Coordinates of C-alpha atoms in Angstrom, one line a residue:
M1 CA 219.6 60.8 94.8
E2 CA 216.7 62.7 93.1
A3 CA 214.7 65.2 95.1
D4 CA 211.1 64.4 95.8
L5 CA 209.1 67.0 93.9
S6 CA 205.6 65.5 94.5
G7 CA 204.7 68.2 97.0
F8 CA 206.5 71.1 95.3
N9 CA 204.3 74.0 94.3
I10 CA 206.2 76.3 92.0
D11 CA 203.7 79.1 92.3
A12 CA 203.9 79.1 96.1
P13 CA 206.0 82.1 97.3
R14 CA 209.3 81.3 98.9
W15 CA 208.8 84.1 101.5
D16 CA 205.7 85.1 103.4
Q17 CA 204.0 87.7 101.2
C18 CA 201.9 88.9 104.2
T19 CA 204.9 90.5 105.7
F20 CA 206.9 93.5 104.4
L21 CA 210.3 91.7 104.9
G22 CA 209.0 88.7 103.0
R23 CA 207.8 90.9 100.0
V24 CA 211.2 92.7 100.0
K25 CA 213.1 89.4 99.8
H26 CA 210.8 88.3 97.0
F27 CA 211.4 91.4 95.0
F28 CA 215.1 91.4 95.6
N29 CA 215.0 88.0 93.8
V30 CA 212.6 89.0 91.0
T31 CA 214.1 92.5 90.3
D32 CA 217.7 91.2 90.2
P33 CA 219.2 93.4 87.4
R34 CA 221.5 90.5 86.4
T35 CA 218.5 88.7 84.9
V36 CA 218.4 91.4 82.1
L37 CA 221.6 89.8 80.7
V38 CA 220.1 86.3 80.6
P39 CA 219.8 85.1 76.9
E40 CA 216.5 84.5 75.3
W41 CA 216.9 80.7 75.0
E42 CA 217.4 80.5 78.8
L43 CA 214.2 82.6 79.5
D44 CA 212.3 80.2 77.1
W45 CA 213.7 77.3 79.0
A46 CA 212.6 78.8 82.3
K47 CA 209.0 79.2 81.0
V48 CA 208.9 75.6 79.8
M49 CA 210.2 74.4 83.2
V50 CA 207.6 76.5 85.1
E51 CA 204.8 75.2 82.9
K52 CA 206.0 71.6 83.2
S53 CA 206.2 72.0 87.0
R54 CA 202.6 73.2 87.1
M55 CA 201.5 70.2 85.1
G56 CA 203.5 67.8 87.2
T57 CA 205.6 66.6 84.2
V58 CA 209.1 67.8 85.4
P59 CA 211.9 65.8 83.6
P60 CA 213.5 63.1 85.8
G61 CA 216.6 64.3 87.7
T62 CA 215.4 67.9 88.0
R63 CA 216.4 69.5 91.2
V64 CA 214.5 72.0 93.4
E65 CA 217.2 74.6 92.9
Q66 CA 216.7 74.4 89.1
L67 CA 213.0 75.0 89.4
L68 CA 213.5 77.9 91.8
Y69 CA 216.0 79.5 89.4
A70 CA 213.6 78.9 86.5
K71 CA 210.8 80.6 88.5
K72 CA 213.1 83.6 89.2
L73 CA 213.7 84.1 85.5
Y74 CA 210.1 83.5 84.7
D75 CA 208.9 86.1 87.2
S76 CA 211.4 88.6 86.1
A77 CA 210.7 88.4 82.3
F78 CA 207.1 87.2 81.8
H79 CA 203.8 89.0 82.6
P80 CA 202.0 87.5 85.6
D81 CA 198.6 87.7 83.9
T82 CA 199.3 86.8 80.3
G83 CA 202.5 84.7 80.6
D84 CA 203.9 86.7 77.6
K85 CA 207.5 87.8 77.6
M86 CA 207.8 91.4 78.5
N87 CA 210.1 93.9 76.6
V88 CA 213.4 94.2 78.4
I89 CA 213.3 98.0 79.1
G90 CA 209.8 97.7 80.7
R91 CA 210.8 94.9 83.1
M92 CA 211.2 95.8 86.8
S93 CA 214.6 94.0 86.7
F94 CA 215.6 96.8 84.3
Q95 CA 214.7 99.6 86.8
V96 CA 218.2 99.7 88.3
P97 CA 220.3 100.0 85.1
G98 CA 217.7 102.1 83.3
G99 CA 216.7 104.2 86.3
M100 CA 220.3 104.9 87.5
I101 CA 221.3 106.4 84.1
I102 CA 218.2 108.6 83.8
T103 CA 218.2 109.7 87.4
G104 CA 221.9 110.5 87.4
F105 CA 221.7 112.7 84.4
M106 CA 218.5 114.4 85.6
L107 CA 220.2 115.3 88.8
Q108 CA 223.4 116.5 87.0
F109 CA 221.8 118.5 84.2
Y110 CA 219.1 120.5 86.0
R111 CA 220.4 124.0 85.5
T112 CA 219.4 124.8 81.9
I113 CA 215.9 124.7 80.4
P114 CA 216.8 122.5 77.3
A115 CA 218.5 119.9 79.5
V116 CA 215.6 119.8 81.9
I117 CA 213.1 119.3 79.1
F118 CA 215.2 116.6 77.4
W119 CA 215.8 114.5 80.5
Q120 CA 212.2 114.8 81.8
W121 CA 211.1 113.7 78.3
V122 CA 213.5 110.7 78.5
N123 CA 212.3 109.8 82.0
Q124 CA 208.6 109.9 81.1
S125 CA 209.2 107.9 78.0
F126 CA 210.9 105.3 80.2
N127 CA 208.1 105.5 82.8
A128 CA 205.4 105.1 80.2
L129 CA 206.9 102.0 78.8
V130 CA 207.3 100.5 82.4
N131 CA 203.7 101.4 83.3
Y132 CA 202.4 99.8 80.1
T133 CA 204.5 96.7 80.5
N134 CA 203.4 96.1 84.1
R135 CA 199.8 97.0 83.7
N136 CA 196.9 94.8 84.7
A137 CA 196.4 92.9 81.4
A138 CA 192.8 92.2 82.2
S139 CA 192.1 95.9 81.3
P140 CA 193.4 96.6 77.8
T141 CA 194.6 100.1 77.0
S142 CA 194.1 101.5 73.5
V143 CA 196.8 103.3 71.5
R144 CA 195.0 106.6 71.9
Q145 CA 194.8 106.2 75.6
M146 CA 198.5 105.4 75.8
A147 CA 199.4 108.5 73.6
V148 CA 197.2 110.8 75.8
S149 CA 198.8 109.4 78.9
Y150 CA 202.3 109.8 77.6
V151 CA 201.8 113.4 76.4
T152 CA 200.0 114.4 79.6
A153 CA 202.6 113.0 81.9
T154 CA 205.5 114.4 79.9
T155 CA 203.8 117.8 79.9
A156 CA 203.2 117.7 83.6
A157 CA 206.8 116.7 84.3
V158 CA 208.3 119.4 82.0
A159 CA 205.9 122.1 83.3
T160 CA 206.7 121.3 86.9
A161 CA 210.5 121.2 86.3
V162 CA 210.6 124.3 84.2
G163 CA 208.2 126.2 86.5
M164 CA 210.1 125.3 89.7
N165 CA 213.5 126.0 88.0
T166 CA 212.2 129.5 87.3
L167 CA 210.9 130.0 90.8
T168 CA 214.0 128.7 92.6
K169 CA 216.6 130.7 90.7
R170 CA 217.2 132.9 93.7
A171 CA 216.8 130.0 96.2
P172 CA 219.8 128.1 97.7
P173 CA 221.5 125.8 95.1
L174 CA 220.3 122.7 97.0
V175 CA 216.7 123.7 96.4
G176 CA 217.3 123.7 92.7
R177 CA 218.8 120.2 92.9
W178 CA 215.5 118.9 94.3
V179 CA 213.4 120.2 91.4
P180 CA 213.8 116.9 89.4
F181 CA 212.3 114.9 92.2
A182 CA 209.3 117.3 92.4
A183 CA 208.8 116.8 88.6
V184 CA 209.1 113.1 88.8
A185 CA 206.6 112.9 91.7
A186 CA 204.1 115.1 89.9
A187 CA 204.5 113.1 86.7
N188 CA 204.0 109.8 88.4
C189 CA 200.7 111.1 89.9
V190 CA 199.6 111.7 86.2
N191 CA 201.3 109.0 84.2
I192 CA 200.3 105.9 86.1
P193 CA 196.5 106.7 86.5
M194 CA 196.4 107.9 82.9
M195 CA 198.2 104.8 81.5
R196 CA 195.8 102.6 83.5
Q197 CA 192.7 104.7 83.2
Q198 CA 190.8 101.7 81.7
E199 CA 190.9 100.0 85.1
L200 CA 189.4 103.2 86.7
I201 CA 186.7 103.3 84.0
Q202 CA 185.7 99.6 83.8
G203 CA 187.0 98.4 87.1
I204 CA 189.6 95.8 88.0
C205 CA 188.8 92.1 88.3
V206 CA 188.2 91.0 91.9
K207 CA 188.1 87.3 93.0
D208 CA 187.1 85.2 96.0
R209 CA 189.7 83.3 98.0
N210 CA 189.4 80.3 95.6
H211 CA 190.4 82.5 92.7
N212 CA 186.9 82.6 91.2
E213 CA 186.1 85.8 89.4
I214 CA 183.3 87.8 91.1
G215 CA 183.2 91.0 89.1
H216 CA 184.9 94.3 88.3
S217 CA 185.4 97.1 90.8
R218 CA 186.4 100.7 90.1
R219 CA 187.1 101.3 93.8
A220 CA 189.6 98.4 93.9
A221 CA 191.3 99.8 90.9
A222 CA 191.6 103.2 92.5
I223 CA 193.2 101.6 95.6
G224 CA 195.6 99.5 93.6
I225 CA 196.7 102.4 91.4
T226 CA 197.2 104.7 94.4
Q227 CA 199.5 102.1 95.9
V228 CA 201.5 101.8 92.7
V229 CA 201.9 105.6 92.6
I230 CA 203.1 105.7 96.2
S231 CA 205.6 102.8 95.5
R232 CA 207.0 104.6 92.4
I233 CA 207.5 107.9 94.3
T234 CA 209.1 106.0 97.2
M235 CA 211.4 104.2 94.8
A236 CA 212.8 107.5 93.5
A237 CA 212.7 109.6 96.7
P238 CA 215.9 108.5 98.7
G239 CA 218.2 108.9 95.7
M240 CA 216.7 112.1 94.4
I241 CA 216.5 113.7 97.8
L242 CA 219.7 112.5 99.5
L243 CA 222.0 112.4 96.5
P244 CA 221.7 116.2 95.8
V245 CA 222.8 116.8 99.5
V246 CA 225.8 114.5 99.0
M247 CA 226.8 116.0 95.6
E248 CA 226.4 119.6 97.0
R249 CA 229.0 118.8 99.6
L250 CA 231.3 116.8 97.3
E251 CA 231.4 119.4 94.6
K252 CA 232.9 121.9 97.1
L253 CA 236.0 119.7 97.6
R254 CA 239.1 120.8 95.7
C255 CA 239.7 117.4 94.1
M256 CA 236.1 117.3 92.8
K257 CA 236.5 120.8 91.2
R258 CA 239.3 119.4 89.1
I259 CA 237.4 116.4 87.8
R260 CA 234.1 118.0 86.8
V261 CA 233.8 115.6 83.8
L262 CA 233.3 112.8 86.3
H263 CA 230.4 114.4 88.2
A264 CA 227.7 112.9 85.9
P265 CA 229.2 109.3 86.0
L266 CA 229.5 109.6 89.8
Q267 CA 225.8 110.6 90.1
V268 CA 224.8 107.7 87.9
L269 CA 226.8 105.3 90.0
L270 CA 225.4 106.6 93.3
S271 CA 221.9 106.6 91.9
G272 CA 222.4 102.9 91.1
C273 CA 223.5 102.2 94.7
F274 CA 220.2 103.8 95.9
L275 CA 218.0 102.0 93.4
I276 CA 219.4 98.5 93.9
F277 CA 217.9 98.6 97.4
M278 CA 214.9 100.9 96.8
V279 CA 213.4 99.0 93.8
P280 CA 212.6 95.9 95.9
V281 CA 211.8 97.9 99.0
A282 CA 209.3 100.1 97.1
C283 CA 207.8 97.1 95.2
G284 CA 207.3 95.4 98.6
L285 CA 205.5 98.2 100.3
F286 CA 202.1 96.7 99.5
P287 CA 201.1 93.1 98.7
Q288 CA 200.7 92.3 95.0
K289 CA 197.6 90.3 95.8
C290 CA 195.5 92.9 97.6
E291 CA 192.9 91.9 100.1
L292 CA 189.9 94.3 100.2
P293 CA 186.9 94.2 102.6
V294 CA 183.7 93.7 100.6
S295 CA 182.2 96.7 102.4
Y296 CA 184.6 98.9 100.4
L297 CA 183.2 97.8 97.1
E298 CA 180.4 99.4 95.0
P299 CA 176.9 98.7 96.4
E300 CA 175.8 96.9 93.3
L301 CA 178.9 94.6 93.5
Q302 CA 178.1 93.9 97.1
D303 CA 174.6 92.9 96.1
T304 CA 176.0 90.6 93.4
I305 CA 178.3 88.9 96.0
K306 CA 175.4 88.4 98.4
A307 CA 173.2 86.9 95.7
K308 CA 176.0 84.6 94.4
Y309 CA 177.2 83.2 97.7
G310 CA 174.2 83.5 99.9
E311 CA 176.5 84.1 102.9
P312 CA 178.7 86.9 104.1
V313 CA 182.0 87.1 102.2
P314 CA 184.4 89.3 104.2
Y315 CA 187.1 89.9 101.6
V316 CA 187.8 90.0 97.9
Y317 CA 191.2 89.8 96.2
F318 CA 192.8 91.4 93.2
N319 CA 196.2 91.8 91.6
K320 CA 197.2 95.5 91.6
G321 CA 200.2 95.2 89.2
L322 CA 203.5 97.1 89.5

């Protein structure tokens, strides 16, 4: 017996996006690292199925489960604004495999200056690609802006790491292990705003509840980007703060002293254990579709809204990106 798909809306969220738990469930689904291994032809099939579902031309015999799976693949691999396929490394579903390798090695090789510089450079290259891939596509970023963002964030991360390494040489060993997190947090505060500076300059598109474009707001962009920065730092914090404590104790064990070659792989594995939970949790901290009181907007945009609608409009909405 075929399922009745007449009332099925493929763009309707499966879980309540107004609640933190609902958003976490959504991102557990979307950031599933297994989707990175899905072949290109299957991703293309998912896009076709999503588009057909939107037009109401789903092939006979299609089940709801198939459409939900197609939507999962579509959300994990295609940009929400443009519908274009994103590069694999920049997808949020690649945060676990990519992040665990980089984080594990940053935490392992933190003692020498060359190692610190190299792994901070690798991390910021990865972050720059992720930030560009998940940007708000309505605000294009030039090659020059991307280059400036990349160089600035990398310099900030390296300077923070090298400077704090120098200052903490006489501090307890555990303090030195926390230096990579300080560098990552500092770089995120630079990398994300710089990569998305066009949104801060020109404003981000805000819409009414019926998805009609109202205008562009710089204040909305600042709020959205701030939330993204907080999410990224939260994503890294548990692993980069707690894992050094764990490794500090483990490395004192006699058996661990005999297998030093396995310390780095162990840190990579443990980093992955943290990230597999923290990626969806951090992405779900704030709603993707942000609701902002009109009173927070620029005065000229408030006047435009009053003139256009002729009645009080309490909220506007915008997509903050990831």
